[in-house]
Amino acid sequence: MKVITAVKRVVDYNVKVRVKSDQSGVDIDNVKMSMNPFDEIAVEAATRLKEANVATEVLAVTCGTQQSQETLRTALAIGADRAVLVETQAELQPLAVAKLLKAVVEKEQPRLVILGKQAIDDDAGQTGQLLAALLDWPQATFASDIRIEGDWATVTREVDGGLEVVSLKLPAIVTTDLRLNEPRYVTLPNIMKAKKKPLDVLAAEALGIDPSPRLKTLRVEEPAARKAGVKVPDVATLVEKLKNEAKVI
Amino acid sequence: MTTLVIAEHDNAQLKGATLHTVSAARRIGGPVHVLVAGSAAQAVAEAAARIEGIEKVLFADAPQLGDGLAENAAAQVIALAKDYSHILFAATAAGKNVAPRVAAKLDASQISEIVSVEAPDTFKRPIYAGNAIATVQSSDVVIVATVRTTAFDAARMEGGAAAIETVPAVADAGTSRFVKREVVKSDRPELTAARVVVAGGRGLGSAENFALLDPLAEKLGAAIGASRAAVDSGFAPNDCQVGQTGKIVAPELYIAVGISGAIQHLAGMKDSKVIVAVNKDADAPIFSIADYGLVGDLFEVVPALTHSV
């Protein structure tokens, strides 16, 4: 069974981004970039399926500029067998990514596609569901456990109030939640091996899909700042302030 | 221009998130309809009809709609979509699961977690863990969006007298099956709707110590929250997690105990009205957003606080 994982190059999760003064967006020049944390979990999940002899091949796919090749190399170092970059200079929104991924899925014919539940830059949380709908495949979002039995995947999902278990008829789409697994550290020998693994580049235009953005971003602003707080010396002062000043208890 | 709000419920009770979504829908300006899709969910449809400001409740009732499977839930919405200019879901686990599936079928660019309605086609939404707010404009024929419930007041659950119209249920897609649900039992208020939240982090040290927060929460009628570190360490259940990737809360009072205040955690609680931080590290980032900070050992502060409130 072939498994595809979709990965995204994003601003590293430890970076506190700044809004540009002209409100055109967020300043990401010279900022550390990494693989989206949820996508690392997706690649790890696919790699474990291969190690368990459930998956025969793991393909990592990303959409973006030339620089996204770094992210694919990381996926190859975790355990993917080969990688595909769908290259475009366009600003990509989730619907365009889902359409590009659909074209790759139709070409590669995987039985399972694993994506992160959301990217930590646009926080949209849509691509997996969009792809599932475009392909008319079943989906299991926010997965914390994946089991494959024959033609069905049984997935535990994190939902409000607890957990839910669903079974999906393959082929299917799964998106990962934080607790699905702990991605392994990539070791130096694996980074070296990853350099030799195949990485194909496809032009988005060649897939016949217009990736241009459909939602127009009018401006990007700093969130309203909170006014500076105070440090209180003891519990009695805290309680007094909560009762009389803030009036919340 | 009519807006369809997808009701969130468990077939017996309408969830509070629906009321916040209705408020967002009313800001758009046109009439508001509510879809109740479920199994033996008549009571939910009747409750929805009483929400203030609703014109009509659409009621689709069939066994295959009972468990909220995305494939069937989305198909039900798509079957009705042509009559609407806007389709809104609450940005809860259920809404986030289904909304993009609906958008894809309508070739619409879904807008996630709106926090304000600027115009019928223009919305604000947070990006980068809430460190920036984007204003986006849609040119889609049908606008599909999820609503951050903490950003809109709840519509009143009384005063409305909408008609309930039964609509045909879509057939079972048959590609997915519901197996089971494990609900965490709790007598406390629901985290996202609580007036007060007491949240613990790695500083608590263990699940036994985490229970230290219980008497305080009890006294304040608060819900219990947790940082990702506390959840990952097994101190608290997953669905307690507050943050970018967990629940977004905005209570009147948020008490952060032993939480350092990573960007991802702040994203989930920085719109709380009053924030209190208790931490032994005076340089912890949580103090930069706390209205009241107390530097001290939580094992002394929390019992003392519990005693004095």
PDB file of C-alpha atoms in Angstrom, chain A residues 10-19 25-26 28 37-38 41 93-96 99 117-142 144 152 154-170 173 177-179 181 213-224 226-239 241-243 245-249, chain B residues 8 67-71 91-94 96-113 118 122 124-140 174-185 190 195-196 220 228 231-232 238-239 241 244-247 252-253 255 263-264 269-276 278 282-283 287-295 300-302 304-305 308-309:
ATOM      1  CA  VAL A  10       6.405  27.231   7.773  1.00  0.00           C
ATOM      2  CA  VAL A  11       7.940  29.748  10.165  1.00  0.00           C
ATOM      3  CA  ASP A  12       9.468  27.752  13.023  1.00  0.00           C
ATOM      4  CA  TYR A  13       7.025  27.349  15.888  1.00  0.00           C
ATOM      5  CA  ASN A  14       9.330  29.073  18.367  1.00  0.00           C
ATOM      6  CA  VAL A  15       9.531  32.305  16.367  1.00  0.00           C
ATOM      7  CA  LYS A  16       7.297  35.169  17.444  1.00  0.00           C
ATOM      8  CA  VAL A  17       6.425  36.820  14.152  1.00  0.00           C
ATOM      9  CA  ARG A  18       6.072  40.555  13.577  1.00  0.00           C
ATOM     10  CA  VAL A  19       3.527  42.284  11.417  1.00  0.00           C
ATOM     11  CA  GLY A  25       1.550  40.752   5.917  1.00  0.00           C
ATOM     12  CA  VAL A  26       3.901  39.162   8.393  1.00  0.00           C
ATOM     13  CA  ILE A  28       9.211  36.331   7.411  1.00  0.00           C
ATOM     14  CA  PRO A  37       5.015  20.276  13.449  1.00  0.00           C
ATOM     15  CA  PHE A  38       1.804  18.394  12.560  1.00  0.00           C
ATOM     16  CA  ILE A  41       3.834  13.729  12.946  1.00  0.00           C
ATOM     17  CA  GLN A  93      -4.243  29.024  -0.061  1.00  0.00           C
ATOM     18  CA  PRO A  94      -5.663  25.697   1.182  1.00  0.00           C
ATOM     19  CA  LEU A  95      -8.119  25.180  -1.707  1.00  0.00           C
ATOM     20  CA  ALA A  96      -5.329  25.548  -4.285  1.00  0.00           C
ATOM     21  CA  LYS A  99      -6.377  20.806  -5.900  1.00  0.00           C
ATOM     22  CA  LYS A 117      -4.449  18.839  11.125  1.00  0.00           C
ATOM     23  CA  GLN A 118      -3.393  22.444  10.565  1.00  0.00           C
ATOM     24  CA  ALA A 119      -0.402  24.536   9.542  1.00  0.00           C
ATOM     25  CA  ILE A 120       0.825  26.852  12.283  1.00  0.00           C
ATOM     26  CA  ASP A 121       1.157  29.854   9.959  1.00  0.00           C
ATOM     27  CA  ASP A 122      -2.304  30.330   8.426  1.00  0.00           C
ATOM     28  CA  ASP A 123      -3.994  28.187  11.143  1.00  0.00           C
ATOM     29  CA  ALA A 124      -6.642  27.233   8.555  1.00  0.00           C
ATOM     30  CA  GLY A 125      -7.045  23.524   9.324  1.00  0.00           C
ATOM     31  CA  GLN A 126      -8.696  22.765   5.999  1.00  0.00           C
ATOM     32  CA  THR A 127      -6.434  21.034   3.496  1.00  0.00           C
ATOM     33  CA  GLY A 128      -7.061  17.419   4.522  1.00  0.00           C
ATOM     34  CA  GLN A 129     -10.834  17.835   4.525  1.00  0.00           C
ATOM     35  CA  LEU A 130     -10.766  19.759   1.221  1.00  0.00           C
ATOM     36  CA  LEU A 131      -8.684  17.023  -0.398  1.00  0.00           C
ATOM     37  CA  ALA A 132     -10.998  14.315   0.933  1.00  0.00           C
ATOM     38  CA  ALA A 133     -14.011  16.120  -0.516  1.00  0.00           C
ATOM     39  CA  LEU A 134     -12.368  16.750  -3.898  1.00  0.00           C
ATOM     40  CA  LEU A 135     -11.472  13.050  -4.156  1.00  0.00           C
ATOM     41  CA  ASP A 136     -14.776  11.919  -2.610  1.00  0.00           C
ATOM     42  CA  TRP A 137     -12.813   9.866  -0.088  1.00  0.00           C
ATOM     43  CA  PRO A 138     -13.743   9.417   3.564  1.00  0.00           C
ATOM     44  CA  GLN A 139     -11.772  11.381   6.150  1.00  0.00           C
ATOM     45  CA  ALA A 140     -10.690  11.132   9.770  1.00  0.00           C
ATOM     46  CA  THR A 141      -9.403  14.409  11.190  1.00  0.00           C
ATOM     47  CA  PHE A 142      -7.450  15.044  14.430  1.00  0.00           C
ATOM     48  CA  SER A 144      -4.475  10.152  17.765  1.00  0.00           C
ATOM     49  CA  TRP A 152     -10.440  -0.349   6.380  1.00  0.00           C
ATOM     50  CA  THR A 154      -9.773   2.500  12.120  1.00  0.00           C
ATOM     51  CA  VAL A 155      -8.880   5.906  13.485  1.00  0.00           C
ATOM     52  CA  THR A 156      -9.227   7.368  16.978  1.00  0.00           C
ATOM     53  CA  ARG A 157     -10.031  11.069  16.788  1.00  0.00           C
ATOM     54  CA  GLU A 158      -9.609  13.806  19.383  1.00  0.00           C
ATOM     55  CA  VAL A 159     -12.932  15.614  19.663  1.00  0.00           C
ATOM     56  CA  ASP A 160     -14.377  18.128  22.126  1.00  0.00           C
ATOM     57  CA  GLY A 161     -15.118  16.234  25.321  1.00  0.00           C
ATOM     58  CA  GLY A 162     -13.046  13.136  24.623  1.00  0.00           C
ATOM     59  CA  LEU A 163     -12.274  10.630  21.891  1.00  0.00           C
ATOM     60  CA  GLU A 164     -14.195   9.161  19.000  1.00  0.00           C
ATOM     61  CA  VAL A 165     -13.388   6.100  16.884  1.00  0.00           C
ATOM     62  CA  VAL A 166     -14.359   5.857  13.201  1.00  0.00           C
ATOM     63  CA  SER A 167     -13.636   3.299  10.475  1.00  0.00           C
ATOM     64  CA  LEU A 168     -12.906   4.449   6.942  1.00  0.00           C
ATOM     65  CA  LYS A 169     -13.029   2.427   3.757  1.00  0.00           C
ATOM     66  CA  LEU A 170      -9.702   2.844   1.960  1.00  0.00           C
ATOM     67  CA  ILE A 173      -7.571  10.792   4.215  1.00  0.00           C
ATOM     68  CA  ASP A 177      -3.261  15.540  16.012  1.00  0.00           C
ATOM     69  CA  LEU A 178      -0.399  16.171  18.423  1.00  0.00           C
ATOM     70  CA  ARG A 179      -0.709  12.930  20.303  1.00  0.00           C
ATOM     71  CA  ASN A 181       3.145  10.002  17.894  1.00  0.00           C
ATOM     72  CA  PRO A 213      -5.343  32.938  -4.272  1.00  0.00           C
ATOM     73  CA  ARG A 214      -9.097  33.341  -4.086  1.00  0.00           C
ATOM     74  CA  LEU A 215      -9.376  35.061  -0.736  1.00  0.00           C
ATOM     75  CA  LYS A 216      -8.002  38.562  -0.825  1.00  0.00           C
ATOM     76  CA  THR A 217      -6.040  39.676   2.243  1.00  0.00           C
ATOM     77  CA  LEU A 218      -6.862  43.349   2.680  1.00  0.00           C
ATOM     78  CA  ARG A 219      -4.530  43.921   5.634  1.00  0.00           C
ATOM     79  CA  VAL A 220      -2.698  42.221   8.477  1.00  0.00           C
ATOM     80  CA  GLU A 221      -2.546  43.918  11.868  1.00  0.00           C
ATOM     81  CA  GLU A 222      -1.039  43.386  15.291  1.00  0.00           C
ATOM     82  CA  PRO A 223      -3.620  42.063  17.744  1.00  0.00           C
ATOM     83  CA  ALA A 224      -4.799  44.578  20.340  1.00  0.00           C
ATOM     84  CA  ARG A 226      -3.139  44.090  26.656  1.00  0.00           C
ATOM     85  CA  LYS A 227      -2.428  46.864  29.064  1.00  0.00           C
ATOM     86  CA  ALA A 228       0.493  46.217  31.363  1.00  0.00           C
ATOM     87  CA  GLY A 229      -0.343  44.244  34.459  1.00  0.00           C
ATOM     88  CA  VAL A 230       1.011  44.430  37.980  1.00  0.00           C
ATOM     89  CA  LYS A 231       2.848  41.981  40.189  1.00  0.00           C
ATOM     90  CA  VAL A 232       1.269  41.498  43.568  1.00  0.00           C
ATOM     91  CA  PRO A 233       3.303  40.608  46.652  1.00  0.00           C
ATOM     92  CA  ASP A 234       0.993  38.048  48.257  1.00  0.00           C
ATOM     93  CA  VAL A 235      -2.226  36.056  48.058  1.00  0.00           C
ATOM     94  CA  ALA A 236      -4.167  38.513  50.220  1.00  0.00           C
ATOM     95  CA  THR A 237      -3.414  41.398  47.833  1.00  0.00           C
ATOM     96  CA  LEU A 238      -4.298  39.229  44.841  1.00  0.00           C
ATOM     97  CA  VAL A 239      -7.673  38.280  46.298  1.00  0.00           C
ATOM     98  CA  LYS A 241      -7.614  43.097  43.765  1.00  0.00           C
ATOM     99  CA  LEU A 242      -9.673  40.373  42.103  1.00  0.00           C
ATOM    100  CA  LYS A 243     -12.618  41.263  44.362  1.00  0.00           C
ATOM    101  CA  GLU A 245     -10.494  46.177  41.364  1.00  0.00           C
ATOM    102  CA  ALA A 246     -11.225  43.557  38.694  1.00  0.00           C
ATOM    103  CA  LYS A 247     -14.508  42.476  40.323  1.00  0.00           C
ATOM    104  CA  VAL A 248     -14.283  38.979  38.869  1.00  0.00           C
ATOM    105  CA  ILE A 249     -14.749  36.945  42.056  1.00  0.00           C
TER     106      ILE A 249
ATOM    107  CA  GLU B   8     -24.052  21.603  16.903  1.00  0.00           C
ATOM    108  CA  ASP B  67     -23.073  10.435  14.694  1.00  0.00           C
ATOM    109  CA  GLY B  68     -21.926  13.499  12.789  1.00  0.00           C
ATOM    110  CA  LEU B  69     -19.810  11.582  10.260  1.00  0.00           C
ATOM    111  CA  ALA B  70     -18.211  14.210   8.030  1.00  0.00           C
ATOM    112  CA  GLU B  71     -19.157  12.479   4.779  1.00  0.00           C
ATOM    113  CA  ALA B  91     -15.026  26.444  14.997  1.00  0.00           C
ATOM    114  CA  THR B  92     -15.303  23.366  17.226  1.00  0.00           C
ATOM    115  CA  ALA B  93     -13.944  19.882  16.518  1.00  0.00           C
ATOM    116  CA  ALA B  94     -17.233  19.045  14.783  1.00  0.00           C
ATOM    117  CA  LYS B  96     -13.826  22.199  11.659  1.00  0.00           C
ATOM    118  CA  ASN B  97     -14.258  18.606  10.531  1.00  0.00           C
ATOM    119  CA  VAL B  98     -17.190  19.250   8.221  1.00  0.00           C
ATOM    120  CA  ALA B  99     -16.931  22.878   7.000  1.00  0.00           C
ATOM    121  CA  PRO B 100     -13.970  22.474   4.583  1.00  0.00           C
ATOM    122  CA  ARG B 101     -15.636  19.429   3.067  1.00  0.00           C
ATOM    123  CA  VAL B 102     -18.655  21.568   2.264  1.00  0.00           C
ATOM    124  CA  ALA B 103     -16.478  24.378   0.904  1.00  0.00           C
ATOM    125  CA  ALA B 104     -14.568  22.084  -1.452  1.00  0.00           C
ATOM    126  CA  LYS B 105     -17.785  20.810  -3.019  1.00  0.00           C
ATOM    127  CA  LEU B 106     -18.930  24.393  -3.590  1.00  0.00           C
ATOM    128  CA  ASP B 107     -15.467  25.398  -4.900  1.00  0.00           C
ATOM    129  CA  ALA B 108     -15.354  28.012  -2.143  1.00  0.00           C
ATOM    130  CA  SER B 109     -12.337  29.189  -0.140  1.00  0.00           C
ATOM    131  CA  GLN B 110     -13.407  28.499   3.428  1.00  0.00           C
ATOM    132  CA  ILE B 111     -12.576  31.178   6.009  1.00  0.00           C
ATOM    133  CA  SER B 112     -11.430  29.662   9.315  1.00  0.00           C
ATOM    134  CA  GLU B 113     -12.183  30.995  12.808  1.00  0.00           C
ATOM    135  CA  GLU B 118     -16.524  43.635   8.820  1.00  0.00           C
ATOM    136  CA  THR B 122     -15.115  40.713   4.675  1.00  0.00           C
ATOM    137  CA  LYS B 124     -11.166  39.215  10.436  1.00  0.00           C
ATOM    138  CA  ARG B 125      -9.341  36.079  11.502  1.00  0.00           C
ATOM    139  CA  PRO B 126      -6.232  35.371  13.577  1.00  0.00           C
ATOM    140  CA  ILE B 127      -3.141  33.820  11.984  1.00  0.00           C
ATOM    141  CA  TYR B 128       0.266  32.743  13.373  1.00  0.00           C
ATOM    142  CA  ALA B 129      -1.140  31.587  16.715  1.00  0.00           C
ATOM    143  CA  GLY B 130      -3.016  34.841  17.151  1.00  0.00           C
ATOM    144  CA  ASN B 131       0.092  37.005  16.701  1.00  0.00           C
ATOM    145  CA  ALA B 132      -1.493  38.716  13.708  1.00  0.00           C
ATOM    146  CA  ILE B 133      -5.053  39.470  12.632  1.00  0.00           C
ATOM    147  CA  ALA B 134      -5.802  39.245   8.911  1.00  0.00           C
ATOM    148  CA  THR B 135      -8.732  40.988   7.252  1.00  0.00           C
ATOM    149  CA  VAL B 136      -9.838  38.871   4.297  1.00  0.00           C
ATOM    150  CA  GLN B 137     -12.350  39.442   1.534  1.00  0.00           C
ATOM    151  CA  SER B 138     -14.107  36.644  -0.289  1.00  0.00           C
ATOM    152  CA  SER B 139     -15.501  36.709  -3.809  1.00  0.00           C
ATOM    153  CA  ASP B 140     -17.123  33.267  -3.536  1.00  0.00           C
ATOM    154  CA  GLY B 174     -21.263   4.222   3.195  1.00  0.00           C
ATOM    155  CA  THR B 175     -17.529   4.952   3.154  1.00  0.00           C
ATOM    156  CA  SER B 176     -17.174   5.527   6.878  1.00  0.00           C
ATOM    157  CA  ARG B 177     -18.619   4.026  10.047  1.00  0.00           C
ATOM    158  CA  PHE B 178     -18.957   5.369  13.533  1.00  0.00           C
ATOM    159  CA  VAL B 179     -17.457   2.925  16.036  1.00  0.00           C
ATOM    160  CA  LYS B 180     -17.611   4.541  19.477  1.00  0.00           C
ATOM    161  CA  ARG B 181     -17.175   7.646  21.556  1.00  0.00           C
ATOM    162  CA  GLU B 182     -15.372   7.980  24.885  1.00  0.00           C
ATOM    163  CA  VAL B 183     -16.553  11.050  26.707  1.00  0.00           C
ATOM    164  CA  VAL B 184     -14.549  12.423  29.628  1.00  0.00           C
ATOM    165  CA  LYS B 185     -16.986  12.738  32.534  1.00  0.00           C
ATOM    166  CA  GLU B 190     -17.536  23.197  29.898  1.00  0.00           C
ATOM    167  CA  ARG B 195     -16.805  32.094  33.332  1.00  0.00           C
ATOM    168  CA  VAL B 196     -13.649  31.172  35.222  1.00  0.00           C
ATOM    169  CA  LEU B 220     -14.757  29.471  41.898  1.00  0.00           C
ATOM    170  CA  ARG B 228       0.213  21.186  26.308  1.00  0.00           C
ATOM    171  CA  VAL B 231      -1.332  17.152  28.866  1.00  0.00           C
ATOM    172  CA  ASP B 232       1.681  15.528  27.227  1.00  0.00           C
ATOM    173  CA  ASN B 238      -6.206  15.875  26.189  1.00  0.00           C
ATOM    174  CA  ASP B 239      -9.458  17.736  25.885  1.00  0.00           C
ATOM    175  CA  GLN B 241      -5.613  21.558  26.510  1.00  0.00           C
ATOM    176  CA  GLN B 244      -3.384  27.184  19.386  1.00  0.00           C
ATOM    177  CA  THR B 245      -3.922  23.472  18.852  1.00  0.00           C
ATOM    178  CA  GLY B 246      -6.360  22.888  21.699  1.00  0.00           C
ATOM    179  CA  LYS B 247      -9.310  24.886  22.984  1.00  0.00           C
ATOM    180  CA  GLU B 252     -13.770  36.537  32.627  1.00  0.00           C
ATOM    181  CA  LEU B 253     -10.991  35.170  34.808  1.00  0.00           C
ATOM    182  CA  ILE B 255      -5.783  31.673  36.437  1.00  0.00           C
ATOM    183  CA  ILE B 263       3.240  31.445  22.260  1.00  0.00           C
ATOM    184  CA  GLN B 264       1.061  28.414  21.524  1.00  0.00           C
ATOM    185  CA  MET B 269      -6.327  32.349  26.343  1.00  0.00           C
ATOM    186  CA  LYS B 270      -5.011  35.855  25.719  1.00  0.00           C
ATOM    187  CA  ASP B 271      -8.490  37.249  25.090  1.00  0.00           C
ATOM    188  CA  SER B 272      -9.540  36.410  28.647  1.00  0.00           C
ATOM    189  CA  LYS B 273     -10.843  39.488  30.488  1.00  0.00           C
ATOM    190  CA  VAL B 274      -8.581  39.154  33.527  1.00  0.00           C
ATOM    191  CA  ILE B 275      -5.488  36.943  33.578  1.00  0.00           C
ATOM    192  CA  VAL B 276      -3.770  35.878  36.794  1.00  0.00           C
ATOM    193  CA  VAL B 278       1.169  32.173  39.518  1.00  0.00           C
ATOM    194  CA  ALA B 282       9.678  35.970  37.697  1.00  0.00           C
ATOM    195  CA  ASP B 283      10.836  36.046  34.063  1.00  0.00           C
ATOM    196  CA  PHE B 287       3.755  37.625  33.289  1.00  0.00           C
ATOM    197  CA  SER B 288       3.932  39.816  30.181  1.00  0.00           C
ATOM    198  CA  ILE B 289       0.210  39.330  29.556  1.00  0.00           C
ATOM    199  CA  ALA B 290      -1.042  38.756  33.113  1.00  0.00           C
ATOM    200  CA  ASP B 291      -3.094  41.510  34.734  1.00  0.00           C
ATOM    201  CA  TYR B 292      -2.044  40.231  38.134  1.00  0.00           C
ATOM    202  CA  GLY B 293       1.105  38.220  38.617  1.00  0.00           C
ATOM    203  CA  LEU B 294       2.239  36.484  41.760  1.00  0.00           C
ATOM    204  CA  VAL B 295       5.794  35.181  41.878  1.00  0.00           C
ATOM    205  CA  GLU B 300       1.909  27.396  48.854  1.00  0.00           C
ATOM    206  CA  VAL B 301      -0.006  29.923  46.779  1.00  0.00           C
ATOM    207  CA  VAL B 302      -2.790  27.677  45.466  1.00  0.00           C
ATOM    208  CA  ALA B 304      -3.742  29.861  50.332  1.00  0.00           C
ATOM    209  CA  LEU B 305      -5.740  31.213  47.405  1.00  0.00           C
ATOM    210  CA  SER B 308      -9.135  33.047  50.833  1.00  0.00           C
ATOM    211  CA  VAL B 309     -11.599  33.181  47.933  1.00  0.00           C
TER     212      VAL B 309
END
